[in-house]
Coordinates of C-alpha atoms in Angstrom, one line a residue:
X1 CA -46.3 45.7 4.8
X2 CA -45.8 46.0 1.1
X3 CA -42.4 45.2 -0.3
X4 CA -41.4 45.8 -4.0
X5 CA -40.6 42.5 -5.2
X6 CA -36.9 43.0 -5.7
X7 CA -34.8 43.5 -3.3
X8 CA -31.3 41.8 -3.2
X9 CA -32.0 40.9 -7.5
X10 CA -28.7 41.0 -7.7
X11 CA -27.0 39.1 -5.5
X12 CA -25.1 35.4 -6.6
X13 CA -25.5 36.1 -10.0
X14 CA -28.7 38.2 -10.2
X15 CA -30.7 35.8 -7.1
X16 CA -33.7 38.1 -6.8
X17 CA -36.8 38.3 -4.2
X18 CA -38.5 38.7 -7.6
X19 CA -37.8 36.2 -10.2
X20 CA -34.9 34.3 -9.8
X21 CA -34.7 31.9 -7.0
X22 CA -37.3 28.8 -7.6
X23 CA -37.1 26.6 -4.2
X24 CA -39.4 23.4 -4.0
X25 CA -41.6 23.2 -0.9
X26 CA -45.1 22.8 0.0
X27 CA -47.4 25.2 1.8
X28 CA -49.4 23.7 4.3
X29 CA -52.5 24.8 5.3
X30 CA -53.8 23.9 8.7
X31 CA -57.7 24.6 9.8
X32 CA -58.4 27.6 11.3
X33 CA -61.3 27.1 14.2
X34 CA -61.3 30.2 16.0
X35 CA -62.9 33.7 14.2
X36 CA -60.6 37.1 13.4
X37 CA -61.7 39.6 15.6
X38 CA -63.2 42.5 13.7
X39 CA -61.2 45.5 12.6
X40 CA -61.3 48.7 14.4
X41 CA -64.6 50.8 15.0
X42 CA -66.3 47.7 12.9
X43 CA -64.6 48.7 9.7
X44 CA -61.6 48.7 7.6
X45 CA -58.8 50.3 8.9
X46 CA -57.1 53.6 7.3
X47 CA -53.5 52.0 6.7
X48 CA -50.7 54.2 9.1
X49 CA -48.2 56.1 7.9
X50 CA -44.5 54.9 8.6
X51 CA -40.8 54.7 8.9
X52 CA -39.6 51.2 9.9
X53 CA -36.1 50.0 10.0
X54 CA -35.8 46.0 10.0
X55 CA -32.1 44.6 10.6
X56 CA -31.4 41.4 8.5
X57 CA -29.3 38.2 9.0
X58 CA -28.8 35.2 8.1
X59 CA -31.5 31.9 9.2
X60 CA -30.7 29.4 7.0
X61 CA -28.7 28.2 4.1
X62 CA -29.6 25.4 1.8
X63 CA -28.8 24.2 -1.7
X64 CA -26.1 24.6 -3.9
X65 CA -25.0 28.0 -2.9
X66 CA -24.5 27.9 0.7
X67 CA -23.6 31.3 2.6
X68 CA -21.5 32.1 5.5
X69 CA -22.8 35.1 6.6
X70 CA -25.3 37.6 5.5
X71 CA -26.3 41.1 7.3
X72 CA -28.3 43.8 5.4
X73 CA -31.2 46.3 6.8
X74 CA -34.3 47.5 5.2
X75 CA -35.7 50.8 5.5
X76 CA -39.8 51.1 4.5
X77 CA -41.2 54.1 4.5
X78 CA -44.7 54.5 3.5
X79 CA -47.2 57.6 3.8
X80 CA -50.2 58.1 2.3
X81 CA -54.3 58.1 2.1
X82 CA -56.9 56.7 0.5
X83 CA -57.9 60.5 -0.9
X84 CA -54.0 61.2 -1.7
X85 CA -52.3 58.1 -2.4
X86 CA -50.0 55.9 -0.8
X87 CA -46.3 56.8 -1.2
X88 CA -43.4 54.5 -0.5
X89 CA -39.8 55.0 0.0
X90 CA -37.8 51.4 0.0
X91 CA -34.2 50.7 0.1
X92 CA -32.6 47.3 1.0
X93 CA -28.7 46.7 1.3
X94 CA -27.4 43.4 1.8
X95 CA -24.4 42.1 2.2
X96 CA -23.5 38.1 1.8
X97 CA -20.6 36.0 2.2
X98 CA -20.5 33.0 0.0
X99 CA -17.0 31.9 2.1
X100 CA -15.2 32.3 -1.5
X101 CA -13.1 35.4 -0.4
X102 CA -15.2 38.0 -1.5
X103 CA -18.4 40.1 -0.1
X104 CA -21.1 40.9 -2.5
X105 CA -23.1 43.6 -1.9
X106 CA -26.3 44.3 -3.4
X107 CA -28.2 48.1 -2.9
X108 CA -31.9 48.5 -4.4
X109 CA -33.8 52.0 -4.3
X110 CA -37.1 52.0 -4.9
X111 CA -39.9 54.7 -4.7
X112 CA -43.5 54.5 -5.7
X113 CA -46.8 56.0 -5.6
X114 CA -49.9 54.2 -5.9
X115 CA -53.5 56.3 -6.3
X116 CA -56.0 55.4 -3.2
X117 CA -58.7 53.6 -5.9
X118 CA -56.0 51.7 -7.5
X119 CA -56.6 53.0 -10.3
X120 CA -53.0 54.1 -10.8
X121 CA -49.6 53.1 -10.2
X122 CA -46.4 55.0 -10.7
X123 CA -43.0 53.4 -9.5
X124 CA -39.0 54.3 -10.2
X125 CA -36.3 51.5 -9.2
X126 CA -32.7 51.1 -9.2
X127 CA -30.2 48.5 -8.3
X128 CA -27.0 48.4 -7.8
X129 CA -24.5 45.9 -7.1
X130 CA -20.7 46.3 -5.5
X131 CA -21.9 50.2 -6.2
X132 CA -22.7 49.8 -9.9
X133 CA -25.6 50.2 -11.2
X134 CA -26.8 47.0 -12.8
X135 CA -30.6 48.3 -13.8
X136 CA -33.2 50.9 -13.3
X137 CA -36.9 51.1 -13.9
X138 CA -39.4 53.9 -14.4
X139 CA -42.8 53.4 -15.4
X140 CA -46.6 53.5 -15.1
X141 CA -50.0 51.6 -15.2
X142 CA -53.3 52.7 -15.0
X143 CA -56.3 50.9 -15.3
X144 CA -58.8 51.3 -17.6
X145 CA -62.0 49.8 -18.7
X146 CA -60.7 46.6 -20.8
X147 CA -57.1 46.6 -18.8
X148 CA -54.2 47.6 -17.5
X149 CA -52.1 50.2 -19.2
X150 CA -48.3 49.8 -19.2
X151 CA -45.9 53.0 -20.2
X152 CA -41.8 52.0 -19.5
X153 CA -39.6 54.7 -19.9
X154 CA -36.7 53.0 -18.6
X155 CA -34.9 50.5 -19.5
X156 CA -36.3 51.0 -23.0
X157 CA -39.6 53.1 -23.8
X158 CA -42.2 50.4 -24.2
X159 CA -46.3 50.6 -23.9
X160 CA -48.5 47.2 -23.5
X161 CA -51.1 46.2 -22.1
X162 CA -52.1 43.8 -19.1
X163 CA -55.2 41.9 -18.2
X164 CA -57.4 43.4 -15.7
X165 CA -57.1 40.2 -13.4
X166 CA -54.6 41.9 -11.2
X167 CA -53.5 44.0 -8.4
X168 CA -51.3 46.5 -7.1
X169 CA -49.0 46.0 -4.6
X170 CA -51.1 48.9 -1.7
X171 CA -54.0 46.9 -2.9
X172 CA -52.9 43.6 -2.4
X173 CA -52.4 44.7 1.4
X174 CA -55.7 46.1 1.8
X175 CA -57.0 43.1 0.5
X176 CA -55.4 40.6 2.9
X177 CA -55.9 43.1 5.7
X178 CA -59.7 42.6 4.8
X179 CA -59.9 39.0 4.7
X180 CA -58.1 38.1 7.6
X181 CA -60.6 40.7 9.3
X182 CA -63.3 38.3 7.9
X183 CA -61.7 34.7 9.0
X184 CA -60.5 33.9 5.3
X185 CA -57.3 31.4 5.1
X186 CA -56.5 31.8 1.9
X187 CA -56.2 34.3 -0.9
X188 CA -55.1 34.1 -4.0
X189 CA -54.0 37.5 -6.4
X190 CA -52.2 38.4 -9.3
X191 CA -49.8 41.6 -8.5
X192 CA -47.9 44.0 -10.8
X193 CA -45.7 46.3 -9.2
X194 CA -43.4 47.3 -12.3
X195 CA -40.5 44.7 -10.7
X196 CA -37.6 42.7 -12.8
X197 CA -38.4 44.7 -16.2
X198 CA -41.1 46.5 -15.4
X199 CA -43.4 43.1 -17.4
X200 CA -43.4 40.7 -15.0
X201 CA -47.0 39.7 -13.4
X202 CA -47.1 37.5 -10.4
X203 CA -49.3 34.8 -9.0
X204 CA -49.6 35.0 -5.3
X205 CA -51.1 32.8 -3.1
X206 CA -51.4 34.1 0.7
X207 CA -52.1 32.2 3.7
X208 CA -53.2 33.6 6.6
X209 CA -52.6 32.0 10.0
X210 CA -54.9 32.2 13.4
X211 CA -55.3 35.6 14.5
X212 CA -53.0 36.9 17.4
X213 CA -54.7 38.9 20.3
X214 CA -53.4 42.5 21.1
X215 CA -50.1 41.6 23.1
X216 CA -50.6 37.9 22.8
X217 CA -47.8 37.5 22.9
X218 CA -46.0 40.8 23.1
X219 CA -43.9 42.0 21.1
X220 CA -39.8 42.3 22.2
X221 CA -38.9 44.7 19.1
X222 CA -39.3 48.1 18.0
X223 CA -43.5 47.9 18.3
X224 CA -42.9 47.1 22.1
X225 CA -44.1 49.9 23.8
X226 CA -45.6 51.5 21.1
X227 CA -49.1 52.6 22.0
X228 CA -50.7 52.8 18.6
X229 CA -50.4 48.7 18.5
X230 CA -51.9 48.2 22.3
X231 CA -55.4 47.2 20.9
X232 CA -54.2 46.3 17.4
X233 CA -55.0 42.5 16.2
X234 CA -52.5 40.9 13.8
X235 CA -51.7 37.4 11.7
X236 CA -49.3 35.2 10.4
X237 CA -49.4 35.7 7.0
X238 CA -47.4 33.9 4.6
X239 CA -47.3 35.3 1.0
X240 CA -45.9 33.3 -2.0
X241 CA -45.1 34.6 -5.8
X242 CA -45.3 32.6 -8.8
X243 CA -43.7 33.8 -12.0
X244 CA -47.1 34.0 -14.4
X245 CA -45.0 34.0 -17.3
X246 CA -43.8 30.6 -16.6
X247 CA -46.8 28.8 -15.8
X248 CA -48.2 29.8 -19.2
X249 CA -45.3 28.0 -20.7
X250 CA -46.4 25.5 -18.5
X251 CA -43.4 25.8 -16.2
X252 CA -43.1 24.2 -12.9
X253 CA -45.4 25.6 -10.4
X254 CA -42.8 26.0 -7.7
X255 CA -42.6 30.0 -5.8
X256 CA -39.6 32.2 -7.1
X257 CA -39.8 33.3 -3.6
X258 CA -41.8 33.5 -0.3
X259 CA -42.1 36.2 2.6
X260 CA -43.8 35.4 5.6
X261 CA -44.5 38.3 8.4
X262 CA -46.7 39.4 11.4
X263 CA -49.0 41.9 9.8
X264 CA -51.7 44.4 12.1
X265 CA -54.3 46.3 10.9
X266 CA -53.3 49.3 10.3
X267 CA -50.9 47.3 7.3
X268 CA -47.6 47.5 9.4
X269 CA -45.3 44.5 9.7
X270 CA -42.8 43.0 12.0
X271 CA -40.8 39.3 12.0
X272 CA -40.0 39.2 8.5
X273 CA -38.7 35.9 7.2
X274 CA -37.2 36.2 3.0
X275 CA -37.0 32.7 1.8
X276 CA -34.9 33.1 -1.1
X277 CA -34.9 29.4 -1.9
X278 CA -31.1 29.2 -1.2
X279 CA -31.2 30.8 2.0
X280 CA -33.1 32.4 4.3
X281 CA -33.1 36.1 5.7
X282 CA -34.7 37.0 9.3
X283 CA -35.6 40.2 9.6
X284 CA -36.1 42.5 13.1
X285 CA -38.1 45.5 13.1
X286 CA -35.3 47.5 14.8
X287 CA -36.8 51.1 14.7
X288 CA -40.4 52.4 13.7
X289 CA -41.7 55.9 14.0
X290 CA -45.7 56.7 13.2
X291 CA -46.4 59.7 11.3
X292 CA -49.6 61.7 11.0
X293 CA -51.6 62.0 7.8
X294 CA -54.3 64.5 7.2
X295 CA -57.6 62.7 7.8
X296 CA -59.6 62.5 4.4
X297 CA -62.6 65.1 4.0

C-alpha cells in the first residue's frame, strides 16, 4: 500500500500522519533466520490494480491528548502500470472524540499520478476540517539529471529544486516489495510525495518482519476468500518517517509518525496500524475489489 502522508493533518490542532506528531519509541529489530520466498514466476511482481475500503478505530491512547473515541474509514484506490503510470485515488475521514463535548472531524482528498520510471510525479490534495477547507496542494516533480524538479501551484506558485537522493511514494513500494523478495530487514529511503506544503522530504526507515506463507495464517477480512491472494506471500512491514528538515537543524531524531501493515506482492495491504504518537488507529480492510489493467506491450 502507498498512503499520502497526510491523512487526519488536521485533527487536535493540525496532528498530522505527516509532520506533526513526534512520539518517542524505539524500533526493534529482531534477526530474521528463515529466507523470503521468491516473488511470482521468479520475478518482480506487476503491482494490482485496486479499490480497498479499511474501517478505522481507535487502539490506543497515550500522552497528553487522550481520546475517547475515534472511527474513520479510508478508501485507496490505485490503478495503474508500469507503461501507463500508477494512479491513486485516497480519501480518509476521521472522526475523534477528545471527551471535551465536541467531535472533530477531519476529511483529506487526495489524487496522484506517478509515471512507471519514476521519473515523474504529479499530486493534488485537499483537507478539510469540520467541512472547511483548511489547505490544498497541487504540484509536480520530475527528475532530472542533477535533481528533482519541484513546480507548486497551490498554495503559492513556487519552483525548487530537491536532491536526487529520494523517492516517490509508488516507488518506495516497489522497492520494499523487492527487498523483502530478497530476505532484506531493513531499508532505509528518502520519499517526496508533495505532502504538508508540497516541501517537505522524509527519511524513512522500513523494517520488514519474517515472511508469512500464503494463508499462514489466513486472513478473517475482506482478502478472505479472495483468490488472487491464495498463493500470494506477504510481511510485516513497519515503515517510519522522519522529518529531514529537522534533523538538518539537528532536531531530535524521533518519527513524526509510523504505519505498520501486512503487505503481499502484488503491493496490496491489510491490518493497518497509524501510530499517531498520541494515539493509535487500527485499521480493517473491510471491502476490496481487483481490477483489470491492460497488460504492457
Amino acid at each position: 500500500m502507498r498512503i499520502p502522508a497526510a491523512p487526519v493533518r488536521p485533527i487536535l490542532a493540525t496532528v498530522a500522519w505527516s509532520v506533526t506528531w513526534p512520539l518517542t519509541w524505539a524500533l526493534v529489530l529482531v534477526a530474521m533466520s528463515l529466507p523470503a520466498p521468491a516473488l511470482a514466476q521468479g520475478g518482480a511482481m506487476a503491482l494490482a490494480s485496486h479499490r480497498a475500503v479499511y474501517d478505522l478505530k481507535l487502539a490506543t491512547t497515550r500522552g497528553k491528548r487522550s481520546m475517547q473515541a475515534v472511527r474513520g474509514r479510508i478508501l485507496y484506490d490505485f490503478t495503474g502500470s508500469a507503461c501507463e503510470g500508477y494512479a491513486l485515488q485516497f480519501r480518509q475521514v476521521s472522526e475523534l472524540d477528545s471527551g471535551e463535548g465536541k467531535v472533530a472531524v477531519s476529511d483529506l482528498r487526495a489524487t496522484s499520478w506517478e509515471e512507471g520510471s519514476a521519473k515523474r510525479l504529479r499530486f493534488h490534495s485537499m483537507n478539510y476540517f469540520d467541512d472547511r477547507l483548511r489547505d490544498q496542494i497541487d504540484g509536480q516533480a520530475e527528475r532530472e539529471e542533477r535533481g528533482v524538479a519541484i513546480r507548486l501551484t497551490s498554495p503559492n506558485e513556487k519552483a525548487f529544486d530537491l536532491k536526487a537522493d529520494l523517492v516517490f511514494p509508488t516507488e518506495q513500494v516497489r522497492r520494499i516489495i523487492a527487498a523483502a523478495g530478497e530476505g532484506k530487514t531493513l531499508l532505509q529511503l528518502a520519499v517526496y510525495d508533495g505532502s504538508d506544503n508540497g516541501e517537505k522530504i522524509y527519511d524513512t526507515l522500513t523494517v520488514i518482519g519474517r515472511a508469512i506463507a500464503p494463508g499462514e495464517p489466513k486472513p478473517a477480512d475482506a482478502i478472505a476468500g479472495q483468490a488472487a491472494f491464495a498463493r500470494l506471500a506477504r510481511w510485516p512491514v513497519t515503515i517510519s518517517y522522519f522529518d529531514r528538515a529537522a534533523a538538518d537543524k539537528g532536531g531530535e531524531q524521533t518519527p513524526v509518525y509510523a504505519i505498520t501493515f501486512e503487505l503481499y506482492e502484488n503491493g496490496v495491504s491489510r491490518a493497518l496500524i497509524l501510530d499517531y504518537g498520541d494515539f493509535v488507529l487500527s485499521g480493517e480492510m473491510t471491502s476490496i475489489e481487483m481490477k483489470d489493467v491492460k497488460p504492457c506491450p
